[in-house]
Tab-separated table of C-alpha atoms in Angstrom:
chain	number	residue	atom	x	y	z
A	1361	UNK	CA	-25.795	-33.187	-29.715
A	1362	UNK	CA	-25.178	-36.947	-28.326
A	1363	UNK	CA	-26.383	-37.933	-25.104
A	1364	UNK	CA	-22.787	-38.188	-23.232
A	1365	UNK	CA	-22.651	-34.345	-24.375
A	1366	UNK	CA	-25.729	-33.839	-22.878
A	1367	UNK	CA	-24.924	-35.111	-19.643
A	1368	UNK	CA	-21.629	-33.904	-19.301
A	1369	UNK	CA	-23.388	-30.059	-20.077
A	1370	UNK	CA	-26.376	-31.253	-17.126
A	1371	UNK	CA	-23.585	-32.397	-14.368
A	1372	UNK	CA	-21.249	-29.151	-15.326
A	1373	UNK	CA	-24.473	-26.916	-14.189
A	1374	UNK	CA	-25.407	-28.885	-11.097
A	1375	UNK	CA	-21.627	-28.562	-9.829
A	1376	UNK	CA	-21.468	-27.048	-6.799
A	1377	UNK	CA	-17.816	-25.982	-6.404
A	1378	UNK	CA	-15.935	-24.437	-3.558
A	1379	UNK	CA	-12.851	-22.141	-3.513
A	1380	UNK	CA	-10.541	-24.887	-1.426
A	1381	UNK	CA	-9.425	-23.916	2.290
A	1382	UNK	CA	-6.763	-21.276	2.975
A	1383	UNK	CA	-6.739	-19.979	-0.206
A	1384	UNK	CA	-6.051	-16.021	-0.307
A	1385	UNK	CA	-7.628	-13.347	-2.050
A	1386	UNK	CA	-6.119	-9.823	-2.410
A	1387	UNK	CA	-8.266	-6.653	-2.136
A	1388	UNK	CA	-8.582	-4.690	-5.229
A	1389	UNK	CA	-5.977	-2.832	-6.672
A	1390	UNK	CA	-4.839	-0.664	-9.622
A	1391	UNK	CA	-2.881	-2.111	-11.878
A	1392	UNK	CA	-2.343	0.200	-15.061
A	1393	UNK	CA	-5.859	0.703	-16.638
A	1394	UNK	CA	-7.119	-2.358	-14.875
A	1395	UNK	CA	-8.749	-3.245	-11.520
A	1396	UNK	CA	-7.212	-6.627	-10.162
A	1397	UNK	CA	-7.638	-9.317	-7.667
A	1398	UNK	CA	-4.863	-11.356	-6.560
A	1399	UNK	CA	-5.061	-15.381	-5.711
A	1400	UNK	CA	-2.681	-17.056	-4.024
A	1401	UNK	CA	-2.240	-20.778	-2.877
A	1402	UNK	CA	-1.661	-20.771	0.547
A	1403	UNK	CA	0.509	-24.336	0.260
A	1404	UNK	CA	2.562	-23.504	-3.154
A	1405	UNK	CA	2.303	-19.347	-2.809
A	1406	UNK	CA	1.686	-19.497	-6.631
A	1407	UNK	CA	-0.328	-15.997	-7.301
A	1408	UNK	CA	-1.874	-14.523	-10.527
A	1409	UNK	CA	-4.434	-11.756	-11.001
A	1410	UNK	CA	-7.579	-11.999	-11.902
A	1411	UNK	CA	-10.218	-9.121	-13.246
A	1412	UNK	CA	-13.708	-8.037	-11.414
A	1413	UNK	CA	-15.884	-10.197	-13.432
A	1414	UNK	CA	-13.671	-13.214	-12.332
A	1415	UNK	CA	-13.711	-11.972	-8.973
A	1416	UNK	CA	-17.471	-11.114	-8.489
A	1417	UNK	CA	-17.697	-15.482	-9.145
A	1418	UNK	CA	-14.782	-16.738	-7.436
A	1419	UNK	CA	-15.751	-14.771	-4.684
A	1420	UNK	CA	-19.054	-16.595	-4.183
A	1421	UNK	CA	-17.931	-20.012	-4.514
A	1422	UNK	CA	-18.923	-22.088	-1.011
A	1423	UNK	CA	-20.186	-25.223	-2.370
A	1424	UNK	CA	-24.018	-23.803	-2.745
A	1425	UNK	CA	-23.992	-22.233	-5.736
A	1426	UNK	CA	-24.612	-23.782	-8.939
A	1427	UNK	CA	-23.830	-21.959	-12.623
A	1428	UNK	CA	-28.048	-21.356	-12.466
A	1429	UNK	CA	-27.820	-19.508	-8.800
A	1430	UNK	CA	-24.917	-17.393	-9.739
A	1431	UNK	CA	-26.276	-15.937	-13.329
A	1432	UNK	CA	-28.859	-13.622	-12.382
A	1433	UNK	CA	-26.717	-11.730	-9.818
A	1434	UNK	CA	-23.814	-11.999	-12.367
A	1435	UNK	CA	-26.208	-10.202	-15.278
A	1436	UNK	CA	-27.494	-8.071	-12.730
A	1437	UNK	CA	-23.737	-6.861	-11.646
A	1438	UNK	CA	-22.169	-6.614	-15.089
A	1439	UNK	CA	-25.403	-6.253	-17.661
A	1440	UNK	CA	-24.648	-9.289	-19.276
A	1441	UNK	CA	-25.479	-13.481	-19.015
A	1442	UNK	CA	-23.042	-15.190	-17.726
A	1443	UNK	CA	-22.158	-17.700	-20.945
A	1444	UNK	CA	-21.683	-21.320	-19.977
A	1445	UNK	CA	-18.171	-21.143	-21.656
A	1446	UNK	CA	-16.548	-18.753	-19.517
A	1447	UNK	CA	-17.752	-20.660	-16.762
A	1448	UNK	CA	-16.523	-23.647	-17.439
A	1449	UNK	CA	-13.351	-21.344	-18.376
A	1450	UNK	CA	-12.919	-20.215	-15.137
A	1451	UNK	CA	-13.488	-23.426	-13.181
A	1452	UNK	CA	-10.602	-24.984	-15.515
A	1453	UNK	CA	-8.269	-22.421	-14.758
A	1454	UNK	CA	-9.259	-22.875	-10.639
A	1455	UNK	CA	-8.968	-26.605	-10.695
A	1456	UNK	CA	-5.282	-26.448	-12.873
A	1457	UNK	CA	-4.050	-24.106	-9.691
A	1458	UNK	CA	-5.502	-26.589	-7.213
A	1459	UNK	CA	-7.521	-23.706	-5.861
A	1460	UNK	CA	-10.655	-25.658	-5.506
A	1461	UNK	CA	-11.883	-27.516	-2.836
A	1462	UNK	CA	-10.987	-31.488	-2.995
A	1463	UNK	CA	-7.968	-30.638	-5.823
A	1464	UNK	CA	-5.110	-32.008	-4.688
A	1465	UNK	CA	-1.804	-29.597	-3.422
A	1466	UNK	CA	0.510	-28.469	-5.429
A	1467	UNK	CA	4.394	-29.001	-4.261
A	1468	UNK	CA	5.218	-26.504	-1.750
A	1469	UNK	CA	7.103	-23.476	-2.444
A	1470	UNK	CA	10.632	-24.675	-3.221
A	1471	UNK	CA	12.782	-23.199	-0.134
A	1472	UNK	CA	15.311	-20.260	-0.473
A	1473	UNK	CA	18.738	-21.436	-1.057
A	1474	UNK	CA	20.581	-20.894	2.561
A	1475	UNK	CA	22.949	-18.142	1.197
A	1476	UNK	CA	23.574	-16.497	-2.263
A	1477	UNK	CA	25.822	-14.121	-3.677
A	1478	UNK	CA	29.760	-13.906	-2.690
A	1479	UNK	CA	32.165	-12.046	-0.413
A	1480	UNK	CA	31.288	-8.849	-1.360
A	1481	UNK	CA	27.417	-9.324	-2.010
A	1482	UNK	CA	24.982	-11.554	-0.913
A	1483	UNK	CA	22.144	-12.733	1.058
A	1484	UNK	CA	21.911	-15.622	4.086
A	1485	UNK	CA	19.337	-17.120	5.791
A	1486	UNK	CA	19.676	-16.465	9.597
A	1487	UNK	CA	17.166	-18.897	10.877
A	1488	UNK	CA	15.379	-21.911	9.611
A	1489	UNK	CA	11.616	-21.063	10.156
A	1490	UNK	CA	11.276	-17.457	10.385
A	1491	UNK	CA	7.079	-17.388	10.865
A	1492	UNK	CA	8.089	-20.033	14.216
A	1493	UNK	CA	11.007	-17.475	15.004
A	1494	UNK	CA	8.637	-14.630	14.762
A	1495	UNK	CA	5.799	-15.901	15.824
A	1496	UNK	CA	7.732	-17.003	19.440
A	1497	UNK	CA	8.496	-13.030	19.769
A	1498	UNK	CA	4.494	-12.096	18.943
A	1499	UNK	CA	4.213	-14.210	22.004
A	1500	UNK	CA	6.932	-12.800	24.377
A	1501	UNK	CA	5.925	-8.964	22.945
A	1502	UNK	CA	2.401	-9.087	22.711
A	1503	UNK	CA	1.572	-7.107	25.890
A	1504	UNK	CA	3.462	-4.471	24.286
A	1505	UNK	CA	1.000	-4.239	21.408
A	1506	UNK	CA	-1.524	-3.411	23.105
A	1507	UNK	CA	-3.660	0.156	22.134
A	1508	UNK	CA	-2.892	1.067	25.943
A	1509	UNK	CA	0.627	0.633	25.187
A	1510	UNK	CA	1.014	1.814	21.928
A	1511	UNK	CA	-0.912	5.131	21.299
A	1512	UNK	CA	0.759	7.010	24.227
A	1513	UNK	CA	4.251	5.772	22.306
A	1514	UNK	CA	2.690	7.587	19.064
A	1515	UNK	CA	1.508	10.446	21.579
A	1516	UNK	CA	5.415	10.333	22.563
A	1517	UNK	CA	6.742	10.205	19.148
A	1518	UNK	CA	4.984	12.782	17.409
A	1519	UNK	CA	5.719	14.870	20.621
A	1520	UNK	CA	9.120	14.647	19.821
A	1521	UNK	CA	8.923	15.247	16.416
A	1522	UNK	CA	7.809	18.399	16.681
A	1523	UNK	CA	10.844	19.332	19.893
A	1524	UNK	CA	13.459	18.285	17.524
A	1525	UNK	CA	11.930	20.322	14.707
A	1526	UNK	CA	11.646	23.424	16.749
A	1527	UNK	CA	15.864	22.799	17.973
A	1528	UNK	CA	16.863	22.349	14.369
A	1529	UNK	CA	19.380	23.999	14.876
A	1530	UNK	CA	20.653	23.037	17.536
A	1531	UNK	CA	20.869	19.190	16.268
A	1532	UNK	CA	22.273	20.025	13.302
A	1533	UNK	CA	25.291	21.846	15.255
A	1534	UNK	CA	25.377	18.797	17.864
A	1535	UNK	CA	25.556	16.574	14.826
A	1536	UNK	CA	28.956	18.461	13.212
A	1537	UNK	CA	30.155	18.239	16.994
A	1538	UNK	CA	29.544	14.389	16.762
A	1539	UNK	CA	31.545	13.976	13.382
A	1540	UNK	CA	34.207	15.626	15.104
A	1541	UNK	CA	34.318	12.764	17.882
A	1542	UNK	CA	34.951	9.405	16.141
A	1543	UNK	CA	34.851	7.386	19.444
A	1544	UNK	CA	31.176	8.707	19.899
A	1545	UNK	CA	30.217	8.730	16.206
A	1546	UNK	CA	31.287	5.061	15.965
A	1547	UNK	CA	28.874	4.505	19.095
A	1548	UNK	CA	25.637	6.114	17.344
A	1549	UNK	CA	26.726	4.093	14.388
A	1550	UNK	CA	26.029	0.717	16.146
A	1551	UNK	CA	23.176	1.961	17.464
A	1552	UNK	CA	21.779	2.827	14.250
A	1553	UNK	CA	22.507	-0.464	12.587
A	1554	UNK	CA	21.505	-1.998	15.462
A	1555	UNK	CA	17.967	0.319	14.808
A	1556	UNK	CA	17.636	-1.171	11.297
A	1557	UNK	CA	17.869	-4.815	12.638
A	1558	UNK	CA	14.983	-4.210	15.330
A	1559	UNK	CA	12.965	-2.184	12.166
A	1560	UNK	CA	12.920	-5.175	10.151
A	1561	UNK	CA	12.042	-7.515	12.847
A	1562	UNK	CA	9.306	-5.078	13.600
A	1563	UNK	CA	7.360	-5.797	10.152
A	1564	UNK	CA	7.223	-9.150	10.912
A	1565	UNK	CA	6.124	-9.355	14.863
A	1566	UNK	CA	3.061	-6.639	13.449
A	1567	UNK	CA	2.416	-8.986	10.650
A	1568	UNK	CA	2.250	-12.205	13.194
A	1569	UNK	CA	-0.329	-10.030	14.968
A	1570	UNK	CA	-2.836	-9.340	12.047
A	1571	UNK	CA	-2.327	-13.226	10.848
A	1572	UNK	CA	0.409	-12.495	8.291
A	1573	UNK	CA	3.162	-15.153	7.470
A	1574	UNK	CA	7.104	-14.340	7.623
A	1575	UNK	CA	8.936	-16.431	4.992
A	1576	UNK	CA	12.479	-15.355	5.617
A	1577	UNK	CA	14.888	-13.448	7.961
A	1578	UNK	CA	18.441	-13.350	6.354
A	1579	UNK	CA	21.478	-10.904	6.180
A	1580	UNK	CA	22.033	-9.034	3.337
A	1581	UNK	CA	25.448	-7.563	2.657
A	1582	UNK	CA	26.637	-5.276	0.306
A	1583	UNK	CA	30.266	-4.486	1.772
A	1584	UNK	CA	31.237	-2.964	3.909
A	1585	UNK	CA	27.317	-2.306	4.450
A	1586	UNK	CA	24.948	-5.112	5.907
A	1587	UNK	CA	21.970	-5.525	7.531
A	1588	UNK	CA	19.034	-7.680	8.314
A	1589	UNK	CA	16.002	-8.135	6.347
A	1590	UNK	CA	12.498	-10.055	6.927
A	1591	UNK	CA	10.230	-10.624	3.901
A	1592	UNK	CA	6.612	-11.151	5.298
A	1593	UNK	CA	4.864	-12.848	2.590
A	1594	UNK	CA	1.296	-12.605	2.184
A	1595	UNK	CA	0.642	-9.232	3.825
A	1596	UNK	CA	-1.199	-7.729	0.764
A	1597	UNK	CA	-3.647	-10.342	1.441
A	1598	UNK	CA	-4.426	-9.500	5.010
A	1599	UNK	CA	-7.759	-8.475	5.656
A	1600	UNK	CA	-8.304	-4.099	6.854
A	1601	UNK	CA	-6.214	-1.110	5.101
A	1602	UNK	CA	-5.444	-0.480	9.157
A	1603	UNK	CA	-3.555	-3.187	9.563
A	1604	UNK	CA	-1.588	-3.501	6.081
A	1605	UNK	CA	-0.700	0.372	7.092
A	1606	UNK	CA	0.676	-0.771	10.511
A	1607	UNK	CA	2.667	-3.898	9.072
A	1608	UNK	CA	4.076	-1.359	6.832
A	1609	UNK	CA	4.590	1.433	9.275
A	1610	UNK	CA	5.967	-0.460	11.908
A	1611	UNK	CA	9.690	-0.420	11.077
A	1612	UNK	CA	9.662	3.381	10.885
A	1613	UNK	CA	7.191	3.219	14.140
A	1614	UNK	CA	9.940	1.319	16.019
A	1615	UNK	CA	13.015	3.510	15.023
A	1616	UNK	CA	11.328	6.540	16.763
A	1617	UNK	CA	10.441	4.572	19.847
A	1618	UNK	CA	14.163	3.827	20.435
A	1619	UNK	CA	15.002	7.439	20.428
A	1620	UNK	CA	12.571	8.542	22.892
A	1621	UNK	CA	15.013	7.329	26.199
A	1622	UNK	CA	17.818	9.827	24.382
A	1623	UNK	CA	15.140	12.655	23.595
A	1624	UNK	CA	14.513	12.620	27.364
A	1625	UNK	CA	18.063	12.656	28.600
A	1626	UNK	CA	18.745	15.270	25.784
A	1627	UNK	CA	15.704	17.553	27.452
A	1628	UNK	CA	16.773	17.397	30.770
A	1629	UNK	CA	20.599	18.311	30.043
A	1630	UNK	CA	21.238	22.466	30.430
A	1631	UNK	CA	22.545	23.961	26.698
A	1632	UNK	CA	26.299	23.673	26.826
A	1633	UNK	CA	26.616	20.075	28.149
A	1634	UNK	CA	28.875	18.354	25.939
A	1635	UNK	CA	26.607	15.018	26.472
A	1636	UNK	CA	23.205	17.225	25.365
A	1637	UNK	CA	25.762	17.865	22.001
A	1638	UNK	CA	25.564	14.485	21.319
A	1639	UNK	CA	22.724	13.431	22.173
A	1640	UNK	CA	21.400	16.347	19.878
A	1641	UNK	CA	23.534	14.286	17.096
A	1642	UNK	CA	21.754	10.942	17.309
A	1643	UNK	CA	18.428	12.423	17.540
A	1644	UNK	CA	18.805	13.967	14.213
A	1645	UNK	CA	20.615	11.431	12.304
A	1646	UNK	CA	17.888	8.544	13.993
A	1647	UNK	CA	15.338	10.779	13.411
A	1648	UNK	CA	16.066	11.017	9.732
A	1649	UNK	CA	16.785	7.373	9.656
A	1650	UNK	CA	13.550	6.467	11.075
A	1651	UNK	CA	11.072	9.516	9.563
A	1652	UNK	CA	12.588	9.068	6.198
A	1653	UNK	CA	11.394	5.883	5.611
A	1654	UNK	CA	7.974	7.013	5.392
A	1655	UNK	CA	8.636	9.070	2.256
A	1656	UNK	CA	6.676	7.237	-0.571
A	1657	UNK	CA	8.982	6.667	-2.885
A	1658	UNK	CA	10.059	3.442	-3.951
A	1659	UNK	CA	11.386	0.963	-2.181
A	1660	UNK	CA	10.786	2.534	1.220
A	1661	UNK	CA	7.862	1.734	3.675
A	1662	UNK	CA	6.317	4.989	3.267
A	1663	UNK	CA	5.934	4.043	-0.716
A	1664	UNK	CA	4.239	0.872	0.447
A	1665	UNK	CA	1.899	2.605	2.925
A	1666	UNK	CA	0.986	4.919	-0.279
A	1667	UNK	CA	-0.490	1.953	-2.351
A	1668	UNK	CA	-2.055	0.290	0.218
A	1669	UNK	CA	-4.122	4.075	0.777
A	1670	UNK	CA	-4.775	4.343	-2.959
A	1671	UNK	CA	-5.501	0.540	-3.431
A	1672	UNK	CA	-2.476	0.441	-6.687
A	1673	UNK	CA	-0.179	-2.131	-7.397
A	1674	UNK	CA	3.215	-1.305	-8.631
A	1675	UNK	CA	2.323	2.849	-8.540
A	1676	UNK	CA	6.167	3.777	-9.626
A	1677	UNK	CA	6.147	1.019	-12.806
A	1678	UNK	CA	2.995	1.687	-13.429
A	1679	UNK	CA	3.114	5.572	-13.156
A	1680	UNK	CA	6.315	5.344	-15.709
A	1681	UNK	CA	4.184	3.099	-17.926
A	1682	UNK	CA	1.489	5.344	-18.368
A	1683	UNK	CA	3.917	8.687	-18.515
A	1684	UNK	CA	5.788	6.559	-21.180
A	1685	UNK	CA	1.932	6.217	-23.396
A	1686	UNK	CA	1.560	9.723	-23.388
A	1687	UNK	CA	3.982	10.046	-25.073
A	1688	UNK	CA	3.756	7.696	-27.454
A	1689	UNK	CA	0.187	7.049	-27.762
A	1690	UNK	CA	-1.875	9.634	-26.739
A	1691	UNK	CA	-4.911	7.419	-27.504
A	1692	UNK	CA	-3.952	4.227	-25.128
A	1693	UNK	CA	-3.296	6.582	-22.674
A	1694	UNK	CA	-6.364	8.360	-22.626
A	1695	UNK	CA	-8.027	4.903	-22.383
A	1696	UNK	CA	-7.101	4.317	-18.937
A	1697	UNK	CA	-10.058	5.433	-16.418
A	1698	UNK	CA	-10.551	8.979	-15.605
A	1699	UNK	CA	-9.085	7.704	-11.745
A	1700	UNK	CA	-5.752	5.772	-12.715
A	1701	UNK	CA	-5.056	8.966	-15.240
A	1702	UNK	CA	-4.949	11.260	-12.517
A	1703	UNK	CA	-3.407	8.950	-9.800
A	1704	UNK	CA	-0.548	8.592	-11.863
A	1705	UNK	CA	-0.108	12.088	-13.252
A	1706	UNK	CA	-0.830	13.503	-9.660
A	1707	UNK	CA	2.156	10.799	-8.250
A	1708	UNK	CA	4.709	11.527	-11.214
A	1709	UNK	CA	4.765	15.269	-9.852
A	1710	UNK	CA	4.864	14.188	-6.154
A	1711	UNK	CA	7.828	11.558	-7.299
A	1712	UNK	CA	9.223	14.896	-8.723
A	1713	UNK	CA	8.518	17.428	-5.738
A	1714	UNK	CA	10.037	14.782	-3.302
A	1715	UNK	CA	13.488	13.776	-5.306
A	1716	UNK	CA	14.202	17.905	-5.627
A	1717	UNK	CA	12.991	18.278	-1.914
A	1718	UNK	CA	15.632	15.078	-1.027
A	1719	UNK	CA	17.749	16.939	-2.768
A	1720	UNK	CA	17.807	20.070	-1.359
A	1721	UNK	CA	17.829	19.256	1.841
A	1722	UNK	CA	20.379	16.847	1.888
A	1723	UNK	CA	22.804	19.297	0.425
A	1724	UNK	CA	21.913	22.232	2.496
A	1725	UNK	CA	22.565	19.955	6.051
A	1726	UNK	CA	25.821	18.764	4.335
A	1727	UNK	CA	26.595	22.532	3.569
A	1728	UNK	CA	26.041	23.383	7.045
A	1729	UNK	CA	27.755	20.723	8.656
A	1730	UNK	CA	30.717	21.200	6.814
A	1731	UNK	CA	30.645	25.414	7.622
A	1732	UNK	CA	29.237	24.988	10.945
């Protein structure tokens, strides 16, 4: 070996490098048969996985640690050396990202086009800098976020839950009264669009308070149905399952809150008031707009609330992935770990019990609507 080998070997040991500033790491989640990390420039938003072994290292790179320091604890972690090669592997594939400290930035993201799609379909951007818009109503609303504030709303909430389950009946006959009244049914309409709106806005004021970044707020149409969407866009990232749940739950959160002025009125009306009839028909069609978007299935909140609990990535794709081996090769299949086998078998039947349960009840409240 020549001597510019030899000191190009010496100086790639005594590197010190450092993961550069801002850049975001994922906890870890189940993708498939594999445990991932994801990585994510916080300039470009460029992301790709990486695996444990990856992880354990980039984890642990703060400018101290040479290839020498991290080995033993490397060997001692996996029950291998950690070869020179894949070392210097890894540090290419950090410094070709710009993830390392003293690389220089990518190009930022390039920006969403202001509107796509045509009359009938499409998307467009509402505002120019959704994180500033959103991040000037954390400000104005963060009083309201307090704990003080907000678990006597859940005390509320779940309080009504349960009144409106007991009166089913009741709602479901003030709802067929409500059809019957289109002045009042195109009221509760507005409201519940207007619902929506205030849901989506709701992910991103809870994801300004746990330090997550909104990237757009837009309309999207499909006519004659529209409404408004906000993409947060690094809240997989954010640090505690608690507050990934709450980003996700807050939509859902919000649409309950709205009803709880009409659940009040409703309770204090005497049975026969042709107001409490009403009233009786918005609670139960916002109470199945709000409620049912915790149900996990894909693409509602409730679906995203399920893989932050069980740490997956893509459960429904990857469920159907692994259904689809078992199929077809019983041996990759039974390769995947003893955990993801029965995560995804145990989710295919709940994906099952949930559709036939949608089903079911969807058609008997049509059927008794219609014959009430």
């Amino acid at each position: 070996m020549n001597p510019a080998t030899d000191r190009a070997r010496a100086a790639a040991r005594a590197y010190r490098p450092a993961l550069g500033p801002g850049v975001l790491i994922s906890p870890p989640l189940l993708r498939g048969p594999r445990t991932v990390y994801l990585l994510k420039h916080p300039v470009s938003g460029a992301a790709f996985e990486v695996g444990p072994k990856e992880h354990f290292l980039i984890s642990r790179l703060d400018g101290t640690r040479t290839l020498d320091d991290l080995a033993p604890a490397y060997a001692e972690r996996f029950g291998r050396r950690l070869a020179e090669e894949h070392w210097n592997r890894l540090l290419g594939l950090l410094g070709t990202r710009s993830l390392l400290a003293g690389a220089p930035d990518p190009p930022p993201a390039t920006p969403a086009p202001a509107r796509t799609g045509g009359l009938w379909s499409g998307t467009r951007l509402l505002v120019a800098d959704a994180d500033a818009t959103t991040a000037r109503l954390h400000r104005v609303l963060r009083p309201l976020l307090h704990r003080a504030v907000q678990l006597p709303l859940l005390a509320a909430v779940l309080v009504t839950v349960v009144a409106l389950a007991l009166n089913a009946g009741e709602l479901l006959d003030g709802t067929a009264r409500l059809i019957r009244e289109p002045a009042a049914l195109v009221a509760v309409a507005l409201f519940l669009w207007f619902s929506i709106t205030l849901h989506e806005l709701a992910h991103g004021i809870a994801a300004q308070h746990y330090g997550g970044r909104v990237t757009e707020i837009g309309l999207r149409w499909r006519l004659p149905a529209a409404m408004l969407y906000c993409t947060v866009d690094n809240y997989l990232f954010i640090p505690g399952l608690r507050a990934r749940l709450v980003i996700a739950g807050a939509g859902a959160h919000l649409n309950m809150v709205l009803l709880l002025p009409f659940a009040l009125w409703w309770s204090l009306l005497p049975h026969g008031d042709p107001t409490r009839a009403l009233l009786a028909g918005l609670l139960l069609l916002g109470a199945v707009q709000g409620l049912s978007n915790l149900v996990p299935l894909p693409p509602l909140d409730g679906y995203r609330m399920l893989g932050h609990l069980l740490g997956t990535a893509r459960l429904a794709p990857e469920t159907r992935t692994y259904l689809a081996l078992r199929r077809s090769d019983a041996g990759a299949a039974a390769a995947y770990p003893r955990r993801a086998r029965r995560l995804y078998t145990a989710y295919a039947a709940g994906f099952a019990v949930l559709v036939l349960l949608a089903a079911a009840g969807t058609c008997t409240a049509a059927y008794l609507l219609l014959t009430g």
